[in-house]
CSV table of C-alpha atoms and ligand atoms in Angstrom, one decimal:
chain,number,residue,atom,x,y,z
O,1,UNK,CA,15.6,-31.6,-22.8
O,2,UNK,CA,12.6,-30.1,-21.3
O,3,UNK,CA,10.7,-26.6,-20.4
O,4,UNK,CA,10.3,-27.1,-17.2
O,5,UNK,CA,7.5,-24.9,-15.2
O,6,UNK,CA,8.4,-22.0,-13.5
O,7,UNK,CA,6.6,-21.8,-9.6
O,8,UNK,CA,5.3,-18.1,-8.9
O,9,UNK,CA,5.3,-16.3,-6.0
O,10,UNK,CA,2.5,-18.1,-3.5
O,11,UNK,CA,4.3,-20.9,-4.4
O,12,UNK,CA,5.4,-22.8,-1.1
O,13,UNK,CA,8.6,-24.3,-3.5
O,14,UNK,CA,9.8,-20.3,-2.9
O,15,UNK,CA,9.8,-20.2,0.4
O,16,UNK,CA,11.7,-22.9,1.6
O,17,UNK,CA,15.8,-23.6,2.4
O,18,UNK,CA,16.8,-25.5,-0.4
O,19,UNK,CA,19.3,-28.4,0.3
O,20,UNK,CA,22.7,-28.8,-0.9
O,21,UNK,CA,23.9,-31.1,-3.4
O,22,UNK,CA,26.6,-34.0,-2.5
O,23,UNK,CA,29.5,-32.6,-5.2
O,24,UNK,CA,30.2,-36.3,-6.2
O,25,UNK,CA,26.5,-36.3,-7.7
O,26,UNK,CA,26.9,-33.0,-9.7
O,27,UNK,CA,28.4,-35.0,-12.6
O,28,UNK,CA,25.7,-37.4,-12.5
O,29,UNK,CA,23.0,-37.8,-15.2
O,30,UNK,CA,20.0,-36.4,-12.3
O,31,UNK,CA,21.9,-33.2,-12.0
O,32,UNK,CA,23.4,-32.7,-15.4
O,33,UNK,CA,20.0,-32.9,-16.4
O,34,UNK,CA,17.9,-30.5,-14.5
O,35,UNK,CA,21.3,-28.1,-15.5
O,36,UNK,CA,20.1,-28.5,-19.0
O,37,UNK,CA,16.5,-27.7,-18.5
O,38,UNK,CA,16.9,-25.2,-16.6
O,39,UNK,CA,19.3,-23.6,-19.0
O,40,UNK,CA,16.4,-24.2,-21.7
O,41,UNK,CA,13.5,-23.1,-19.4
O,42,UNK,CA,15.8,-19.4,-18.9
O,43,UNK,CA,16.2,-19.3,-22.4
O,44,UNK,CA,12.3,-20.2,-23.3
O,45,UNK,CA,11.2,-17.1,-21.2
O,46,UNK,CA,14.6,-14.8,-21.5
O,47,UNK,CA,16.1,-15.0,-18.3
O,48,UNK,CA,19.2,-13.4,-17.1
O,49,UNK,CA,19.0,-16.0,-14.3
O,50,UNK,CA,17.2,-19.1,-12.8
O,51,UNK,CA,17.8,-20.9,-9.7
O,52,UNK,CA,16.6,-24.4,-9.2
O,53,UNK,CA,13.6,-23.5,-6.6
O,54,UNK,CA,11.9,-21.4,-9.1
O,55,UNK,CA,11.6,-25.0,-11.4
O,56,UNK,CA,10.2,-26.7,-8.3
O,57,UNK,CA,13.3,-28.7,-7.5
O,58,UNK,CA,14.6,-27.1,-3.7
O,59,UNK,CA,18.6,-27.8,-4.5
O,60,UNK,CA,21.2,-25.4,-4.0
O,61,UNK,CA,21.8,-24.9,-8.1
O,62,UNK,CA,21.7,-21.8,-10.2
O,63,UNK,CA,22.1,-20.2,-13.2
O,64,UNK,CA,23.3,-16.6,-13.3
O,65,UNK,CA,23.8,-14.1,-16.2
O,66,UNK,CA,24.9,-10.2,-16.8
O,67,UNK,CA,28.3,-11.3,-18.3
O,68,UNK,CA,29.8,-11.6,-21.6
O,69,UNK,CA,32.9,-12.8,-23.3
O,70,UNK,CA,35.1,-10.9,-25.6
O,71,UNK,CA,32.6,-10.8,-28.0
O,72,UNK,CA,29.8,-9.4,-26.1
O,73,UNK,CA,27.9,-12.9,-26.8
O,74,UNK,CA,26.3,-12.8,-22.9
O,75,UNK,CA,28.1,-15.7,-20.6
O,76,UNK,CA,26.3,-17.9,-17.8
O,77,UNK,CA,27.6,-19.6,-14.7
O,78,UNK,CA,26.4,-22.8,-13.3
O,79,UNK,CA,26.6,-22.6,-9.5
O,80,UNK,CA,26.3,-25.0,-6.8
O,81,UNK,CA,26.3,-24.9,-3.3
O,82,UNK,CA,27.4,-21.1,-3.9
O,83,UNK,CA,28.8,-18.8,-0.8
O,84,UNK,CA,28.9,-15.4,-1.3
O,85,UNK,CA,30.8,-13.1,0.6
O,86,UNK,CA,30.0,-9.0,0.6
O,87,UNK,CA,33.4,-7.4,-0.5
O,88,UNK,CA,32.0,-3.6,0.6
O,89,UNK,CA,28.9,-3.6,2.3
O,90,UNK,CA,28.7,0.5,2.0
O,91,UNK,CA,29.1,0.4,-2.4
O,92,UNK,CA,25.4,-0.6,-2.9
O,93,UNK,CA,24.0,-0.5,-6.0
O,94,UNK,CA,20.0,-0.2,-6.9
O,95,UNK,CA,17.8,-1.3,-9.6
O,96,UNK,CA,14.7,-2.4,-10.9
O,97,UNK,CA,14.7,-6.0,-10.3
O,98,UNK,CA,12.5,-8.6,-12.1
O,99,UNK,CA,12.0,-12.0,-11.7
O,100,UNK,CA,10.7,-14.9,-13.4
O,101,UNK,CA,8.7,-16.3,-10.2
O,102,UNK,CA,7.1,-12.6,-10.1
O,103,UNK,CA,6.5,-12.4,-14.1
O,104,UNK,CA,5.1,-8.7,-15.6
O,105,UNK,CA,6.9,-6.8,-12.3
O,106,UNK,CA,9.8,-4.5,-11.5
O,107,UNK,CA,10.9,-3.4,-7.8
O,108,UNK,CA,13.5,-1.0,-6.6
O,109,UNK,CA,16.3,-3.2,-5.1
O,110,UNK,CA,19.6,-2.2,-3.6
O,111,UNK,CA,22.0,-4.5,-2.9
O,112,UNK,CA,26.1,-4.7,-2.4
O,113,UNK,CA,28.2,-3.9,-5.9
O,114,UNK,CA,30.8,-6.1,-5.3
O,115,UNK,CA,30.7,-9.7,-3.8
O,116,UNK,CA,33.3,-12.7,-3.5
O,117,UNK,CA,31.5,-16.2,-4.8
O,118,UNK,CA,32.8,-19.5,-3.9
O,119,UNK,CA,30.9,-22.7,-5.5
O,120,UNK,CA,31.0,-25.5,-7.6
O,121,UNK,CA,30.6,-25.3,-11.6
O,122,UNK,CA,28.6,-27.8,-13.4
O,123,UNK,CA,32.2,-29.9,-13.4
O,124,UNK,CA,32.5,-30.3,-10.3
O,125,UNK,CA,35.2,-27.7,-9.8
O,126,UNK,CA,35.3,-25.2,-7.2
O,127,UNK,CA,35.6,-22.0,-8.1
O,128,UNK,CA,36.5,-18.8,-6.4
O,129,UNK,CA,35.9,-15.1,-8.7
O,130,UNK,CA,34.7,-11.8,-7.8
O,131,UNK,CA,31.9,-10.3,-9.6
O,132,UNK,CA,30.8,-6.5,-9.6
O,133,UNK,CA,27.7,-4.4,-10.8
O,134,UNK,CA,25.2,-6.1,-12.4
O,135,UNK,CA,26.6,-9.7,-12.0
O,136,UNK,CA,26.5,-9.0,-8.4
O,137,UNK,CA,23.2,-8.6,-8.6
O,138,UNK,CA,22.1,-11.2,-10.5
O,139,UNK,CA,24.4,-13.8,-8.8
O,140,UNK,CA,23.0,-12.1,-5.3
O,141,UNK,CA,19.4,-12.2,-6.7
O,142,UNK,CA,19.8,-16.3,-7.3
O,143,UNK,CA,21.2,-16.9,-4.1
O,144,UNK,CA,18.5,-15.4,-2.5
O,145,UNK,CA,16.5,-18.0,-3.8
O,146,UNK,CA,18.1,-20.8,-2.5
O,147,UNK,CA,17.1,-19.3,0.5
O,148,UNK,CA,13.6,-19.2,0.1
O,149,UNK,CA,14.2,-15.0,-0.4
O,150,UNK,CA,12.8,-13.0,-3.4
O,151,UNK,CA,13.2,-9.7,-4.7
O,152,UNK,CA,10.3,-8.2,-3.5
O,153,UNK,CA,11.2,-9.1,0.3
O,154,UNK,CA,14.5,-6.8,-0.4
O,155,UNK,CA,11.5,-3.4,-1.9
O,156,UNK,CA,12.1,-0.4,1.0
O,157,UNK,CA,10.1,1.6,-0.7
O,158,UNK,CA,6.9,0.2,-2.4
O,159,UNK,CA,6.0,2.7,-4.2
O,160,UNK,CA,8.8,1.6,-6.3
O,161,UNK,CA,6.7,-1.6,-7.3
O,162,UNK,CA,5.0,-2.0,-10.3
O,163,UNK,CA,3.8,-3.3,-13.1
O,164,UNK,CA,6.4,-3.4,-15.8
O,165,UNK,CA,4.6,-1.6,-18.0
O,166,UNK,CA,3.8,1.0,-15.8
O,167,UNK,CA,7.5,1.2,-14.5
O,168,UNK,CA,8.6,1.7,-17.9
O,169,UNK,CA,5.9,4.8,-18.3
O,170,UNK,CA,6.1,6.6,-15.4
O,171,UNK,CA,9.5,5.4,-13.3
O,172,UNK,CA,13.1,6.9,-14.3
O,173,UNK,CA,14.5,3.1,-15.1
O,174,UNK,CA,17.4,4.8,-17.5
O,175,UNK,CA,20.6,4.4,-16.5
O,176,UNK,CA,19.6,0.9,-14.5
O,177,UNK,CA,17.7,-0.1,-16.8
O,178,UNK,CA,18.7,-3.9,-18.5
O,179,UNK,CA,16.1,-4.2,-20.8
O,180,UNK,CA,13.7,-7.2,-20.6
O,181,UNK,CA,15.7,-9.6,-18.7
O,182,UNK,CA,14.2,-10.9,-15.6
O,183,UNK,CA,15.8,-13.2,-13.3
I,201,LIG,ZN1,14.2,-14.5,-9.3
């Protein structure tokens, strides 16, 4: 397994549609391989999320975060080729987004609280689930990236940018706060 690089925002690898992956190939070694560093490369830097762009390979694959299992222990899903479908688009919910491809930054970001996902795991298998809250937004978040979309494109208001440092100090981040996970 590899850390692979992470592309920052300038990068062209951002910006573009990413294409989707033939399902027979998602069991195949090319696939199950960039899974696995990718799932090492959001561990390395403590991500809640990664999508595939953001380690220079423009496929439509992700990893998203925000959920746990019985035990707390926080839970990831493998996604390819996800949909996402908007279950309410007036129940928005805001926070202060981060992102690995923006690293030391925090925007104010409001986006639908509940959402219907179809994609394939890293099996193969479709899978159909509804997600709400923070999921949502991470799983939203990720998509966006496979669109060539980041955070900061979503920031009404900029003068709810910042540094993170700075957003900690002088921005009210409790409530929506989640810590020092970026995505
Ligand atoms: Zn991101």
């Amino acid at each position: 397994m590899s850390i692979l690089k992470v592309a920052r925002l300038g990068h062209p690898v951002l910006r573009q549609e990413c294409q989707a992956i033939d399902p027979k190939a998602i069991t195949g070694p090319e696939v199950q391989r960039l899974i696995r560093d990718m799932y090492e490369t959001m561990a390395e830097y403590n991500g809640v999320g990664l999508a595939a762009p953001q380690v220079h390979h423009p496929v439509r694959l992700l990893i998203a975060g925000g959920e746990a299992d019985d035990e707390g222990r926080p839970t990831f899903r493998i996604m390819i080729n996800p949909e996402i479908t908007v279950l309410d688009e007036d129940d928005r919910l805001g926070m202060y987004e981060g992102c690995l491809s923006v690293p030391g930054m925090r925007g104010w970001v409001e986006r639908p609280a509940s959402i219907q996902v179809k994609a394939f795991n890293e099996k193969g298998q479709q899978e159909e689930f509804t997600l709400e809250g923070f999921p949502a937004v991470v799983m939203q978040h990720e998509c966006d990236h496979l669109d060539g979309v980041l955070y900061v494109d979503r920031i009404e208001d900029m003068t709810r940018f910042a540094y993170e440092e700075e957003a900690e100090r002088y921005f009210d981040m409790t409530g929506e706060d989640f810590g020092d996970e970026e995505e």
